[in-house]
Short mmCIF file of N, CA and C in Angstrom, two decimals:
data_model
loop_
_atom_site.label_atom_id
_atom_site.label_comp_id
_atom_site.label_asym_id
_atom_site.label_seq_id
_atom_site.Cartn_x
_atom_site.Cartn_y
_atom_site.Cartn_z
N MET A 230 -144.07 77.58 62.01
CA MET A 230 -142.67 78.42 61.52
C MET A 230 -142.62 79.08 60.17
N SER A 231 -141.80 80.12 60.39
CA SER A 231 -141.72 81.20 59.30
C SER A 231 -141.22 80.57 58.09
N ASN A 232 -141.55 80.98 56.96
CA ASN A 232 -140.74 80.60 56.02
C ASN A 232 -139.01 80.93 56.12
N LEU A 233 -139.25 81.80 56.46
CA LEU A 233 -137.60 82.53 56.69
C LEU A 233 -137.26 81.87 57.73
N SER A 234 -137.47 81.04 58.78
CA SER A 234 -136.70 80.27 59.79
C SER A 234 -136.34 78.82 58.89
N ILE A 235 -137.80 78.63 58.02
CA ILE A 235 -137.26 77.28 57.24
C ILE A 235 -136.48 77.08 56.33
N ILE A 236 -135.77 78.75 55.74
CA ILE A 236 -135.06 78.67 54.71
C ILE A 236 -133.63 78.80 55.54
N THR A 237 -133.76 79.32 56.69
CA THR A 237 -132.79 79.79 57.14
C THR A 237 -132.38 78.38 57.92
N ASP A 238 -132.96 77.26 58.35
CA ASP A 238 -132.70 76.29 58.64
C ASP A 238 -132.07 75.35 57.86
N ALA A 239 -132.34 75.62 56.82
CA ALA A 239 -132.25 74.52 55.52
C ALA A 239 -130.63 74.90 55.37
N ILE A 240 -130.30 76.13 55.04
CA ILE A 240 -129.25 76.58 54.78
C ILE A 240 -128.03 76.02 55.95
N ILE A 241 -128.71 76.42 57.26
CA ILE A 241 -127.80 76.46 58.35
C ILE A 241 -127.44 74.49 58.11
N ALA A 242 -128.30 73.43 57.84
CA ALA A 242 -128.26 72.26 57.45
C ALA A 242 -127.22 71.91 56.44
N ALA A 243 -127.61 72.63 55.28
CA ALA A 243 -126.99 72.21 54.24
C ALA A 243 -125.72 72.46 53.93
N ALA A 244 -125.08 74.06 55.11
CA ALA A 244 -123.78 74.16 55.50
C ALA A 244 -122.89 73.26 56.54
N GLU A 245 -123.89 72.63 57.29
CA GLU A 245 -123.31 71.79 58.32
C GLU A 245 -122.64 70.50 57.74
N ALA A 246 -123.88 70.10 56.68
CA ALA A 246 -123.34 68.74 55.69
C ALA A 246 -122.21 69.26 54.74
N GLN A 247 -122.19 70.17 54.41
CA GLN A 247 -120.53 70.70 53.51
C GLN A 247 -120.03 70.68 54.36
N ALA A 248 -119.93 70.99 55.52
CA ALA A 248 -119.04 71.31 56.51
C ALA A 248 -118.15 70.26 57.10
N ASP A 249 -119.05 68.99 57.36
CA ASP A 249 -119.18 68.01 57.42
C ASP A 249 -118.04 67.00 56.59
N GLU A 250 -118.58 67.50 55.16
CA GLU A 250 -118.18 66.57 54.57
C GLU A 250 -116.43 67.23 54.04
N ILE A 251 -116.35 68.61 54.10
CA ILE A 251 -115.11 68.95 53.97
C ILE A 251 -114.26 68.64 55.33
N LEU A 252 -114.70 68.33 56.27
CA LEU A 252 -113.92 68.02 57.65
C LEU A 252 -113.37 66.50 57.19
N GLN A 253 -114.39 65.90 56.89
CA GLN A 253 -114.11 64.44 56.43
C GLN A 253 -113.29 64.09 55.31
N ASN A 254 -112.99 64.69 54.39
CA ASN A 254 -112.42 64.52 53.50
C ASN A 254 -110.98 65.01 54.05
N ALA A 255 -110.95 66.54 54.45
CA ALA A 255 -109.75 66.65 55.36
C ALA A 255 -108.76 65.86 56.15
N LYS A 256 -109.84 65.07 57.09
CA LYS A 256 -109.26 63.93 57.61
C LYS A 256 -108.81 62.58 57.08
N ASN A 257 -109.73 62.36 55.99
CA ASN A 257 -108.95 61.54 54.96
C ASN A 257 -107.81 61.82 54.24
N THR A 258 -107.20 62.97 53.88
CA THR A 258 -106.28 63.11 53.21
C THR A 258 -105.10 63.22 54.26
N ALA A 259 -105.52 63.69 55.52
CA ALA A 259 -104.36 63.86 56.34
C ALA A 259 -103.96 62.54 56.70
N SER A 260 -105.10 61.47 56.76
CA SER A 260 -104.69 60.31 57.22
C SER A 260 -103.98 59.33 56.17
N LYS A 261 -104.47 59.95 54.70
CA LYS A 261 -103.30 59.14 54.17
C LYS A 261 -101.90 60.03 53.90
N ILE A 262 -101.59 61.50 54.26
CA ILE A 262 -100.45 61.54 54.21
C ILE A 262 -99.60 61.20 55.15
N ILE A 263 -100.19 60.97 56.71
CA ILE A 263 -99.63 60.41 57.54
C ILE A 263 -99.11 58.94 57.40
N GLU A 264 -100.07 58.39 56.35
CA GLU A 264 -99.85 56.66 56.31
C GLU A 264 -98.70 56.72 55.33
N GLU A 265 -98.38 57.44 54.27
CA GLU A 265 -97.45 57.82 53.30
C GLU A 265 -96.03 58.15 54.36
N ALA A 266 -96.02 59.03 55.10
CA ALA A 266 -95.02 59.75 56.06
C ALA A 266 -94.53 58.43 56.89
N GLU A 267 -95.69 57.75 57.52
CA GLU A 267 -95.09 56.24 58.22
C GLU A 267 -94.58 56.11 57.08
N GLU A 268 -95.13 55.15 55.68
CA GLU A 268 -94.07 54.40 54.85
C GLU A 268 -92.64 54.46 54.73
N THR A 269 -92.68 56.11 54.53
CA THR A 269 -91.53 56.36 53.87
C THR A 269 -90.60 56.58 55.23
N ALA A 270 -91.10 57.07 56.23
CA ALA A 270 -89.89 56.74 57.36
C ALA A 270 -89.30 55.45 57.44
N SER A 271 -90.43 54.57 57.50
CA SER A 271 -89.94 53.32 57.94
C SER A 271 -89.02 52.56 56.91
N PHE A 272 -89.17 52.90 55.40
CA PHE A 272 -88.20 52.34 54.53
C PHE A 272 -86.66 53.38 54.63
N GLU A 273 -86.78 54.74 54.94
CA GLU A 273 -85.41 55.07 55.39
C GLU A 273 -84.95 54.78 56.30
N ALA A 274 -86.00 54.70 57.72
CA ALA A 274 -85.04 53.82 58.75
C ALA A 274 -84.35 52.80 58.35
N GLU A 275 -85.10 52.08 57.58
CA GLU A 275 -84.35 50.77 57.27
C GLU A 275 -83.18 50.34 56.39
N LYS A 276 -83.25 51.82 55.59
CA LYS A 276 -82.39 52.00 54.62
C LYS A 276 -80.84 52.13 55.59
N ILE A 277 -81.38 53.25 56.33
CA ILE A 277 -79.97 53.66 57.15
C ILE A 277 -79.56 52.63 58.11
N LEU A 278 -80.33 51.66 58.57
CA LEU A 278 -79.98 50.69 59.54
C LEU A 278 -79.19 49.82 58.95
N LYS A 279 -79.86 49.53 57.27
CA LYS A 279 -78.75 48.42 56.37
C LYS A 279 -76.99 49.09 56.37
N GLN A 280 -77.06 50.45 56.20
CA GLN A 280 -76.39 51.34 56.06
C GLN A 280 -75.21 51.48 57.07
N SER A 281 -75.61 51.90 58.17
CA SER A 281 -75.26 51.81 59.39
C SER A 281 -74.33 50.24 59.65
N ALA A 282 -75.45 49.26 59.22
CA ALA A 282 -74.70 47.97 59.79
C ALA A 282 -73.58 47.65 58.64
N GLU A 283 -73.53 47.96 57.59
CA GLU A 283 -72.53 47.42 56.66
C GLU A 283 -71.27 49.07 56.94
N LYS A 284 -71.52 49.74 57.26
CA LYS A 284 -70.65 50.41 58.13
C LYS A 284 -69.67 50.19 59.02
N ILE A 285 -70.59 49.71 60.31
CA ILE A 285 -69.97 48.76 61.01
C ILE A 285 -68.59 47.75 60.87
N LYS A 286 -69.34 46.95 59.65
CA LYS A 286 -68.96 45.80 59.83
C LYS A 286 -67.42 46.43 58.60
N ASN A 287 -67.49 47.15 57.68
CA ASN A 287 -66.45 47.65 57.25
C ASN A 287 -65.19 48.39 58.08
N ILE A 288 -65.81 48.89 59.05
CA ILE A 288 -65.08 49.58 60.46
C ILE A 288 -64.21 48.42 61.28
N LYS A 289 -65.05 47.69 61.44
CA LYS A 289 -64.56 46.26 62.19
C LYS A 289 -63.47 45.66 61.20
N GLU A 290 -64.08 45.12 60.03
CA GLU A 290 -62.69 44.88 59.16
C GLU A 290 -61.55 45.53 59.09
N ILE A 291 -61.22 46.83 58.97
CA ILE A 291 -60.46 47.73 58.93
C ILE A 291 -59.28 47.23 60.15
N SER A 292 -60.47 47.52 61.66
CA SER A 292 -59.53 47.44 62.86
C SER A 292 -59.12 46.35 62.87
N GLU A 293 -59.85 45.27 62.50
CA GLU A 293 -59.07 43.64 62.60
C GLU A 293 -57.77 43.65 61.38
N ASN A 294 -58.20 44.62 60.40
CA ASN A 294 -56.75 44.28 59.53
C ASN A 294 -55.71 45.19 60.34
N ALA A 295 -56.09 46.19 61.04
CA ALA A 295 -55.04 46.72 61.50
C ALA A 295 -54.45 46.39 62.57
N ALA A 296 -54.70 45.76 63.32
CA ALA A 296 -54.73 44.97 64.71
C ALA A 296 -53.65 43.73 64.25
N VAL A 297 -53.93 43.10 63.27
CA VAL A 297 -53.34 41.99 63.00
C VAL A 297 -51.89 42.78 62.05
N LYS A 298 -51.82 43.56 61.27
CA LYS A 298 -51.06 44.35 60.87
C LYS A 298 -50.27 44.92 61.57
N PHE A 299 -50.10 45.55 62.97
CA PHE A 299 -49.85 45.88 64.07
C PHE A 299 -48.84 44.69 64.61
N LEU A 300 -49.44 43.77 64.86
CA LEU A 300 -49.33 42.48 65.74
C LEU A 300 -47.71 41.81 64.74
N ALA A 301 -48.03 41.78 63.73
CA ALA A 301 -47.30 41.06 62.93
C ALA A 301 -46.02 41.98 62.82
N THR A 302 -46.34 43.48 62.14
CA THR A 302 -45.00 44.24 62.46
C THR A 302 -44.45 43.86 63.74
N ASP A 303 -44.98 44.36 64.73
CA ASP A 303 -44.28 44.03 66.18
C ASP A 303 -43.69 42.72 66.36
N LEU A 304 -43.83 41.85 65.78
CA LEU A 304 -43.47 40.44 66.10
C LEU A 304 -42.11 40.73 65.37
N LEU A 305 -42.43 41.23 63.98
CA LEU A 305 -41.39 41.37 63.13
C LEU A 305 -40.30 41.83 63.37
N ARG A 306 -40.07 43.39 63.90
CA ARG A 306 -39.47 44.28 65.19
C ARG A 306 -38.52 43.47 65.97
N GLN A 307 -39.35 42.49 66.55
CA GLN A 307 -39.17 41.75 67.82
C GLN A 307 -37.86 40.72 67.39
N LYS A 308 -38.59 39.88 66.46
CA LYS A 308 -37.53 39.13 65.75
C LYS A 308 -36.06 39.69 65.35
N SER A 309 -36.36 40.40 64.67
CA SER A 309 -34.97 41.62 63.87
C SER A 309 -34.68 41.59 65.13
N GLU A 310 -34.63 42.43 66.52
CA GLU A 310 -34.04 42.95 67.46
C GLU A 310 -33.57 41.48 68.10
N MET A 311 -33.77 40.50 68.32
CA MET A 311 -33.30 39.37 68.46
C MET A 311 -32.21 38.69 68.06
N ILE A 312 -32.43 38.94 66.57
CA ILE A 312 -30.97 38.13 65.53
C ILE A 312 -30.03 39.15 66.00
N SER A 313 -30.62 40.51 65.41
CA SER A 313 -29.61 41.21 65.82
C SER A 313 -28.62 41.14 67.14
N SER A 314 -29.11 41.00 68.21
CA SER A 314 -28.68 40.73 69.45
C SER A 314 -27.50 39.30 69.11
N LEU A 315 -28.42 38.25 68.87
CA LEU A 315 -27.53 37.31 68.64
C LEU A 315 -26.41 37.49 67.89
N LEU A 316 -26.74 38.24 66.70
CA LEU A 316 -25.48 38.09 65.51
C LEU A 316 -24.09 38.93 66.12
N LEU A 317 -24.70 40.20 67.21
CA LEU A 317 -23.76 40.97 67.70
C LEU A 317 -23.00 39.94 68.81
N GLU A 318 -23.83 39.27 69.30
CA GLU A 318 -23.23 38.49 70.73
C GLU A 318 -22.20 37.30 69.63
N CYS A 319 -22.37 36.91 68.82
CA CYS A 319 -21.46 35.68 68.17
C CYS A 319 -20.76 36.66 67.29
N GLU A 320 -20.99 37.75 66.77
CA GLU A 320 -19.33 38.61 66.56
C GLU A 320 -18.34 38.79 67.72
N GLN A 321 -19.05 38.94 68.87
CA GLN A 321 -18.18 39.28 69.66
C GLN A 321 -17.05 38.25 70.50
N LYS A 322 -17.85 37.10 70.59
CA LYS A 322 -17.33 35.73 70.82
C LYS A 322 -16.15 35.10 69.50
N ILE A 323 -16.33 35.16 68.53
CA ILE A 323 -15.48 35.03 67.32
C ILE A 323 -14.45 36.03 67.78
N TYR A 324 -14.82 37.45 68.01
CA TYR A 324 -13.13 38.12 68.20
C TYR A 324 -12.65 37.62 69.75
N GLU A 325 -13.54 37.25 70.28
CA GLU A 325 -12.90 36.74 71.82
C GLU A 325 -12.11 35.45 71.53
N MET A 326 -12.03 34.76 70.38
CA MET A 326 -11.89 33.26 70.26
C MET A 326 -10.19 33.27 70.22
N ASP A 327 -9.93 32.38 70.72
CA ASP A 327 -8.37 32.58 70.49
C ASP A 327 -7.88 31.87 68.82
N ASP A 328 -6.61 32.10 68.49
CA ASP A 328 -6.75 31.87 66.89
C ASP A 328 -7.06 30.36 66.31
N LYS A 329 -6.50 29.41 67.26
CA LYS A 329 -6.54 27.97 66.74
C LYS A 329 -8.57 27.78 66.42
N LYS A 330 -8.64 28.40 67.74
CA LYS A 330 -10.76 28.02 67.42
C LYS A 330 -11.32 28.69 66.27
N TYR A 331 -10.55 30.39 66.05
CA TYR A 331 -10.93 30.69 65.12
C TYR A 331 -10.90 30.05 63.60
N ASN A 332 -9.70 29.94 63.63
CA ASN A 332 -9.60 28.87 62.47
C ASN A 332 -10.34 27.59 61.90
N GLU A 333 -10.42 27.11 63.21
CA GLU A 333 -11.23 25.86 63.07
C GLU A 333 -12.49 25.88 62.51
N LEU A 334 -13.06 26.91 63.02
CA LEU A 334 -14.68 27.48 63.27
C LEU A 334 -14.70 27.85 61.62
N LEU A 335 -13.59 28.57 61.08
CA LEU A 335 -13.76 29.12 59.36
C LEU A 335 -13.69 27.75 58.75
N VAL A 336 -12.83 26.94 59.03
CA VAL A 336 -13.22 25.62 57.84
C VAL A 336 -13.88 24.95 58.01
N ARG A 337 -14.59 24.73 59.22
CA ARG A 337 -15.94 24.03 59.54
C ARG A 337 -17.10 25.02 58.73
N LEU A 338 -17.22 26.33 58.69
CA LEU A 338 -18.28 27.20 57.59
C LEU A 338 -17.84 26.96 56.45
N LEU A 339 -16.62 27.00 56.04
CA LEU A 339 -16.51 26.53 54.69
C LEU A 339 -16.58 25.08 54.18
N LYS A 340 -16.17 24.28 54.71
CA LYS A 340 -16.57 22.61 54.62
C LYS A 340 -18.41 22.39 54.83
N LYS A 341 -19.10 23.30 55.21
CA LYS A 341 -20.67 23.13 55.38
C LYS A 341 -21.16 24.26 54.50
N TYR A 342 -20.81 25.40 54.13
CA TYR A 342 -21.56 26.29 53.37
C TYR A 342 -20.99 26.55 52.00
N ALA A 343 -19.53 26.63 51.95
CA ALA A 343 -19.10 27.08 50.28
C ALA A 343 -19.33 25.64 49.31
N HIS A 344 -19.58 26.16 48.46
CA HIS A 344 -20.03 25.14 47.21
C HIS A 344 -19.11 24.76 46.55
N LYS A 345 -18.88 23.36 46.35
CA LYS A 345 -17.95 22.87 45.54
C LYS A 345 -17.90 23.81 43.99
N ASP A 346 -16.44 23.76 43.62
CA ASP A 346 -16.03 24.62 42.07
C ASP A 346 -16.83 26.27 42.44
N ALA A 347 -16.35 26.72 43.93
CA ALA A 347 -16.62 27.98 44.39
C ALA A 347 -15.64 28.79 43.46
N CYS A 348 -16.25 30.10 43.13
CA CYS A 348 -15.00 30.85 42.76
C CYS A 348 -15.32 32.45 43.28
N GLY A 349 -14.43 33.18 43.81
CA GLY A 349 -14.86 33.98 44.33
C GLY A 349 -13.86 34.64 45.47
N VAL A 350 -14.28 35.64 46.22
CA VAL A 350 -13.05 36.11 46.70
C VAL A 350 -13.68 36.59 48.38
N ILE A 351 -12.80 36.04 49.47
CA ILE A 351 -13.71 36.13 50.99
C ILE A 351 -12.46 37.13 51.59
N PHE A 352 -13.07 38.44 51.98
CA PHE A 352 -12.80 39.50 52.34
C PHE A 352 -12.67 39.39 53.95
N PHE A 353 -10.66 39.68 54.55
CA PHE A 353 -10.76 39.87 55.69
C PHE A 353 -10.26 41.05 56.33
N ASN A 354 -10.35 41.31 57.17
CA ASN A 354 -9.46 42.53 57.76
C ASN A 354 -8.28 42.60 57.94
N GLU A 355 -7.26 43.62 58.30
CA GLU A 355 -6.01 42.92 58.53
C GLU A 355 -6.05 42.08 59.56
N LYS A 356 -6.23 42.64 60.75
CA LYS A 356 -6.42 42.01 62.06
C LYS A 356 -6.69 40.10 62.10
N ASP A 357 -7.96 39.68 61.21
CA ASP A 357 -8.76 38.52 61.13
C ASP A 357 -7.26 37.96 59.92
N LYS A 358 -7.09 38.44 58.87
CA LYS A 358 -6.29 38.25 57.86
C LYS A 358 -4.86 37.31 58.65
N GLY A 359 -4.27 38.30 59.65
CA GLY A 359 -3.16 37.99 60.36
C GLY A 359 -3.45 36.95 61.22
N ARG A 360 -4.65 36.72 61.82
CA ARG A 360 -5.20 35.26 62.39
C ARG A 360 -5.15 34.13 62.00
N LEU A 361 -5.26 34.20 60.51
CA LEU A 361 -5.26 32.62 59.22
C LEU A 361 -3.54 32.11 59.75
N CYS A 362 -4.37 30.68 60.03
CA CYS A 362 -2.94 29.61 59.92
C CYS A 362 -2.76 29.30 58.12
N ASP A 363 -1.83 28.77 57.89
CA ASP A 363 -1.58 28.39 56.52
C ASP A 363 -2.57 27.07 56.45
N GLU A 364 -2.75 26.17 57.37
CA GLU A 364 -3.98 25.12 57.01
C GLU A 364 -5.05 25.96 56.66
N THR A 365 -5.30 27.04 57.43
CA THR A 365 -7.01 27.49 56.84
C THR A 365 -6.76 28.00 55.46
N LYS A 366 -5.73 28.75 55.16
CA LYS A 366 -5.66 29.77 53.82
C LYS A 366 -5.54 28.31 52.92
N ALA A 367 -4.57 27.12 53.08
CA ALA A 367 -5.22 26.47 52.15
C ALA A 367 -6.52 25.85 51.81
N GLU A 368 -7.25 25.34 52.86
CA GLU A 368 -8.67 25.44 52.85
C GLU A 368 -9.70 25.85 52.15
N ILE A 369 -9.21 27.25 52.31
CA ILE A 369 -9.85 28.46 52.27
C ILE A 369 -9.77 28.32 50.21
N GLU A 370 -8.31 28.16 49.81
CA GLU A 370 -8.24 28.23 48.52
C GLU A 370 -8.95 26.75 47.72
N LYS A 371 -8.81 25.99 48.34
CA LYS A 371 -9.26 24.44 48.26
C LYS A 371 -10.97 24.72 47.60
N ALA A 372 -11.64 25.22 48.55
CA ALA A 372 -12.81 25.80 48.44
C ALA A 372 -13.10 26.60 47.10
N GLY A 373 -12.13 26.92 46.47
CA GLY A 373 -12.17 27.74 45.65
C GLY A 373 -12.11 29.41 45.27
N LEU A 374 -11.79 29.85 46.53
CA LEU A 374 -12.11 31.36 47.05
C LEU A 374 -10.53 31.70 47.25
N LYS A 375 -10.70 33.11 46.83
CA LYS A 375 -9.14 33.76 47.23
C LYS A 375 -9.22 34.85 48.34
N ILE A 376 -8.30 34.82 49.08
CA ILE A 376 -8.62 35.84 50.31
C ILE A 376 -8.07 37.09 49.97
N ASP A 377 -8.37 38.13 50.68
CA ASP A 377 -8.38 39.22 50.00
C ASP A 377 -8.48 40.55 51.03
N ASP A 378 -8.12 41.42 51.46
CA ASP A 378 -8.42 42.61 52.62
C ASP A 378 -9.12 43.95 51.84
N LYS A 379 -9.27 44.18 50.87
CA LYS A 379 -9.81 44.85 50.24
C LYS A 379 -11.16 44.83 49.09
N PRO A 380 -12.25 44.63 49.45
CA PRO A 380 -13.04 44.65 48.60
C PRO A 380 -13.40 45.61 47.02
#
């Protein structure tokens, strides 16, 4: 072998060794970068998962509250309609009562609901005021109320 060959072989061997070292360093750096990226991705994925679970929980609570509120509102509406219907029906029955039953009903209501020592005015329209018998008028006054037709 000639000196030139020996020198060339030595340079090539040194260059290959240096290239292998550079390649190994690059591989190590790439592995670290990949490992850090995987850790960051895992952390971010866990964070997103927790946030999503919290959002789902909040949406579920809001939905449940809205459903309960809707059902309660609907129930109140139905009760209100039922009460209104009953009041209209009762009002119609009172209008259709004969005068004797009408007066008896008023006396019963006064005895049941008028407070002792009450003072105030009970208003009747002209038609209903005309239906009152003297006994009912006396019971109304006895209950401490006055009869009037103008509020």
